[in-house]
Amino acid sequence: MREALLSAVSAGDFDVVWLGTPCASFSILWLEGDAQPPRSRAQPDGVDGLPSWQRRYLDLHNAFVSFSKEVALATFEAGGTYVIENPVDYGYRVSPHFRWAARAHCPLWLATPMRRLAEATRPSWASGTQCGFGGDFKKPTTLMSAGPRARRLRSFNELRCTHSSHARSAVGVNEAGRNNSADAAAYPPLMCAWVMRALFGAEPVPAAAPS
């Protein structure tokens, strides 16, 4: 499957490749739990001294990150556009999404494969909140993209949360015992519609909250 996908991407079969790299090992929830966070800003690929179970977990998620980088770079080199979606860097102090309580957060964007991808492709960055598309969750999100259509997503930067509260929180579990974060993984329908119009429409369209 991996090789077949990379072969198709390298052959230029796709104009756009969208990647939602699994973010569990980069979650800010690690800062609130009893277990040691598997990553730090100083050691984004894995901190020293992890127990064996956590090391295995991290190895799996690092493989996801590395494969995302391979697919994205192959897309770019074939003349297409890649987009990688993941939570914002809550520890980046000059960001409007910075949280003091989460200043130790290690996001996907600090991982070595993502840094190397950024060096190779000079991507565009856009960070906004998905609640601006009518989502139940605030969900601050970053889009890293490079290729012919990448700049069409830059208006995502304009989405800022203006709500005093949200319908749901990504922290905790629901009545069925399901993690709220699992439900938060789904994009709001209006966001999906905007992405399609922005990337494939005749002209870029602004990201705007529903009226």
Short mmCIF file of C-alpha atoms in Angstrom, two decimals:
data_model
loop_
_atom_site.label_atom_id
_atom_site.label_comp_id
_atom_site.label_asym_id
_atom_site.label_seq_id
_atom_site.Cartn_x
_atom_site.Cartn_y
_atom_site.Cartn_z
CA MET A 1 0.00 0.00 0.00
CA ARG A 2 2.74 2.48 0.94
CA GLU A 3 4.73 1.86 -2.20
CA ALA A 4 1.65 1.93 -4.42
CA LEU A 5 0.59 5.27 -2.98
CA LEU A 6 4.06 6.79 -3.28
CA SER A 7 4.31 5.53 -6.86
CA ALA A 8 0.98 7.13 -7.80
CA VAL A 9 1.88 10.40 -6.12
CA SER A 10 5.33 10.49 -7.73
CA ALA A 11 3.74 9.88 -11.13
CA GLY A 12 1.67 13.04 -10.73
CA ASP A 13 -1.68 11.24 -10.48
CA PHE A 14 -2.95 13.77 -7.92
CA ASP A 15 -3.23 17.53 -8.20
CA VAL A 16 -3.69 17.89 -4.44
CA VAL A 17 -2.83 15.55 -1.57
CA TRP A 18 -4.36 16.32 1.84
CA LEU A 19 -2.73 14.71 4.89
CA GLY A 20 -4.17 14.64 8.39
CA THR A 21 -1.18 13.10 10.14
CA PRO A 22 -2.22 11.32 13.39
CA CYS A 23 -1.64 13.84 16.15
CA ALA A 24 -2.18 11.83 19.34
CA SER A 25 1.50 11.74 20.29
CA PHE A 26 1.67 15.54 19.89
CA SER A 27 -1.47 16.30 21.89
CA ILE A 28 -1.47 18.97 24.59
CA LEU A 29 -3.36 16.44 26.72
CA TRP A 30 0.01 14.81 27.47
CA LEU A 31 0.78 17.90 29.55
CA GLU A 32 -2.20 17.16 31.81
CA GLY A 33 -1.85 13.41 32.34
CA ASP A 34 0.18 11.30 34.74
CA ALA A 35 2.38 9.73 32.05
CA GLN A 36 5.52 11.50 30.88
CA PRO A 37 4.95 13.39 27.61
CA PRO A 38 6.71 11.39 24.88
CA ARG A 39 8.00 14.55 23.20
CA SER A 40 9.37 17.93 24.21
CA ARG A 41 10.19 21.09 22.33
CA ALA A 42 13.87 20.28 22.78
CA GLN A 43 13.39 16.62 21.77
CA PRO A 44 10.43 16.60 19.38
CA ASP A 45 11.19 13.14 17.98
CA GLY A 46 11.12 11.55 21.44
CA VAL A 47 12.51 12.30 24.88
CA ASP A 48 15.16 10.18 26.53
CA GLY A 49 14.32 7.51 29.06
CA LEU A 50 10.83 6.50 27.91
CA PRO A 51 9.48 3.15 29.13
CA SER A 52 9.31 0.42 26.50
CA TRP A 53 5.55 0.69 25.94
CA GLN A 54 5.83 4.41 25.28
CA ARG A 55 8.85 3.92 23.03
CA ARG A 56 6.88 1.47 20.87
CA TYR A 57 3.98 3.93 20.74
CA LEU A 58 6.31 6.72 19.72
CA ASP A 59 8.06 4.63 17.06
CA LEU A 60 4.68 3.97 15.43
CA HIS A 61 3.72 7.63 15.41
CA ASN A 62 7.13 8.72 14.18
CA ALA A 63 6.60 6.34 11.27
CA PHE A 64 3.33 8.16 10.49
CA VAL A 65 5.19 11.48 10.50
CA SER A 66 7.97 10.19 8.25
CA PHE A 67 5.52 8.74 5.75
CA SER A 68 3.55 11.98 5.69
CA LYS A 69 6.77 13.79 4.82
CA GLU A 70 7.56 11.29 2.05
CA VAL A 71 4.11 11.63 0.47
CA ALA A 72 4.11 15.43 0.76
CA LEU A 73 7.58 15.78 -0.78
CA ALA A 74 6.71 13.37 -3.61
CA THR A 75 3.57 15.41 -4.32
CA PHE A 76 5.54 18.64 -4.44
CA GLU A 77 8.29 17.22 -6.64
CA ALA A 78 5.66 15.89 -9.07
CA GLY A 79 4.22 19.41 -9.47
CA GLY A 80 1.22 18.96 -7.17
CA THR A 81 0.13 20.66 -3.97
CA TYR A 82 0.28 19.03 -0.57
CA VAL A 83 -1.59 20.16 2.53
CA ILE A 84 -0.83 18.87 6.01
CA GLU A 85 -3.41 19.60 8.70
CA ASN A 86 -2.71 19.37 12.44
CA PRO A 87 -3.28 21.31 15.66
CA VAL A 88 -1.52 24.64 16.11
CA ASP A 89 1.68 25.10 18.10
CA TYR A 90 0.30 26.21 21.46
CA GLY A 91 3.83 26.84 22.73
CA TYR A 92 4.89 29.32 20.02
CA ARG A 93 5.02 32.52 22.03
CA VAL A 94 4.39 35.02 19.24
CA SER A 95 1.33 33.13 17.97
CA PRO A 96 -2.20 34.36 18.74
CA HIS A 97 -2.90 30.74 19.75
CA PHE A 98 -0.17 30.67 22.42
CA ARG A 99 -1.25 29.35 25.83
CA TRP A 100 0.94 29.87 28.86
CA ALA A 101 -0.34 26.64 30.42
CA ALA A 102 0.66 24.78 27.24
CA ARG A 103 4.00 26.50 26.68
CA ALA A 104 5.77 23.11 26.77
CA HIS A 105 3.57 21.75 23.97
CA CYS A 106 5.45 19.93 21.21
CA PRO A 107 3.42 20.03 17.97
CA LEU A 108 3.88 18.05 14.79
CA TRP A 109 5.55 21.06 13.18
CA LEU A 110 8.69 20.69 15.32
CA ALA A 111 9.32 17.06 14.33
CA THR A 112 12.46 16.56 12.26
CA PRO A 113 10.66 15.26 9.12
CA MET A 114 8.39 18.32 9.09
CA ARG A 115 11.32 20.69 9.53
CA ARG A 116 13.13 19.03 6.63
CA LEU A 117 9.99 19.18 4.51
CA ALA A 118 9.67 22.89 5.24
CA GLU A 119 13.30 23.47 4.25
CA ALA A 120 12.79 21.61 0.96
CA THR A 121 9.45 23.11 -0.08
CA ARG A 122 9.20 26.59 1.56
CA PRO A 123 5.54 26.10 2.48
CA SER A 124 2.75 28.54 3.19
CA TRP A 125 1.34 28.44 6.72
CA ALA A 126 -2.19 29.28 7.80
CA SER A 127 -3.67 28.90 11.28
CA GLY A 128 -7.30 29.42 12.21
CA THR A 129 -10.08 28.00 14.38
CA GLN A 130 -12.54 25.47 12.98
CA CYS A 131 -15.38 26.92 15.06
CA GLY A 132 -15.31 29.72 12.48
CA PHE A 133 -16.91 27.23 10.09
CA GLY A 134 -19.72 26.45 12.51
CA GLY A 135 -17.96 23.54 14.21
CA ASP A 136 -18.94 22.39 17.71
CA PHE A 137 -15.30 22.52 18.81
CA LYS A 138 -12.94 25.50 18.83
CA LYS A 139 -10.07 23.39 17.43
CA PRO A 140 -7.22 25.77 16.50
CA THR A 141 -5.66 24.26 13.39
CA THR A 142 -2.62 24.84 11.19
CA LEU A 143 -2.42 24.11 7.47
CA MET A 144 1.07 23.64 6.04
CA SER A 145 1.00 23.61 2.24
CA ALA A 146 3.27 23.95 -0.76
CA GLY A 147 2.73 23.73 -4.49
CA PRO A 148 0.79 25.64 -7.15
CA ARG A 149 -2.44 25.93 -5.12
CA ALA A 150 -1.01 26.42 -1.64
CA ARG A 151 -1.59 30.17 -1.39
CA ARG A 152 -5.30 29.64 -1.98
CA LEU A 153 -5.59 28.52 1.64
CA ARG A 154 -3.98 31.57 3.21
CA SER A 155 -7.29 33.18 4.18
CA PHE A 156 -7.66 30.42 6.78
CA ASN A 157 -5.46 32.76 8.84
CA GLU A 158 -8.42 35.12 9.09
CA LEU A 159 -10.56 32.70 11.12
CA ARG A 160 -10.35 33.70 14.77
CA CYS A 161 -12.60 32.46 17.52
CA THR A 162 -15.10 35.09 18.64
CA HIS A 163 -17.22 32.78 20.80
CA SER A 164 -17.64 33.01 24.56
CA SER A 165 -18.22 29.24 24.70
CA HIS A 166 -18.49 26.21 22.41
CA ALA A 167 -21.03 23.45 22.05
CA ARG A 168 -18.49 20.79 22.94
CA SER A 169 -15.00 20.38 24.40
CA ALA A 170 -12.38 18.11 22.87
CA VAL A 171 -11.27 17.17 26.39
CA GLY A 172 -12.91 14.30 28.26
CA VAL A 173 -15.46 11.69 27.18
CA ASN A 174 -19.08 11.78 26.07
CA GLU A 175 -22.05 9.91 27.56
CA ALA A 176 -21.15 6.80 25.58
CA GLY A 177 -17.63 6.77 26.99
CA ARG A 178 -16.10 7.82 23.67
CA ASN A 179 -13.25 10.33 23.75
CA ASN A 180 -14.46 13.77 22.67
CA SER A 181 -11.19 14.23 20.78
CA ALA A 182 -12.26 11.44 18.39
CA ASP A 183 -15.39 13.38 17.44
CA ALA A 184 -13.36 16.57 17.12
CA ALA A 185 -11.24 14.92 14.42
CA ALA A 186 -14.02 15.34 11.84
CA TYR A 187 -13.94 18.62 9.90
CA PRO A 188 -17.07 20.81 9.97
CA PRO A 189 -19.00 20.42 6.67
CA LEU A 190 -18.55 24.12 5.90
CA MET A 191 -14.80 23.74 6.22
CA CYS A 192 -14.83 20.84 3.75
CA ALA A 193 -16.84 22.95 1.31
CA TRP A 194 -14.46 25.90 1.66
CA VAL A 195 -11.38 23.72 1.14
CA MET A 196 -12.81 22.27 -2.06
CA ARG A 197 -13.77 25.70 -3.43
CA ALA A 198 -10.46 27.25 -2.37
CA LEU A 199 -8.31 24.54 -3.93
CA PHE A 200 -10.33 23.70 -7.03
CA GLY A 201 -12.45 26.77 -7.77
CA ALA A 202 -11.72 29.17 -10.60
CA GLU A 203 -10.54 31.73 -8.05
CA PRO A 204 -9.58 31.51 -4.37
CA VAL A 205 -12.42 32.21 -1.93
CA PRO A 206 -12.07 33.76 1.53
CA ALA A 207 -12.57 31.67 4.63
CA ALA A 208 -15.60 33.12 6.39
CA ALA A 209 -17.84 32.15 9.24
CA PRO A 210 -21.44 31.29 8.29
CA SER A 211 -23.89 34.14 8.62
#
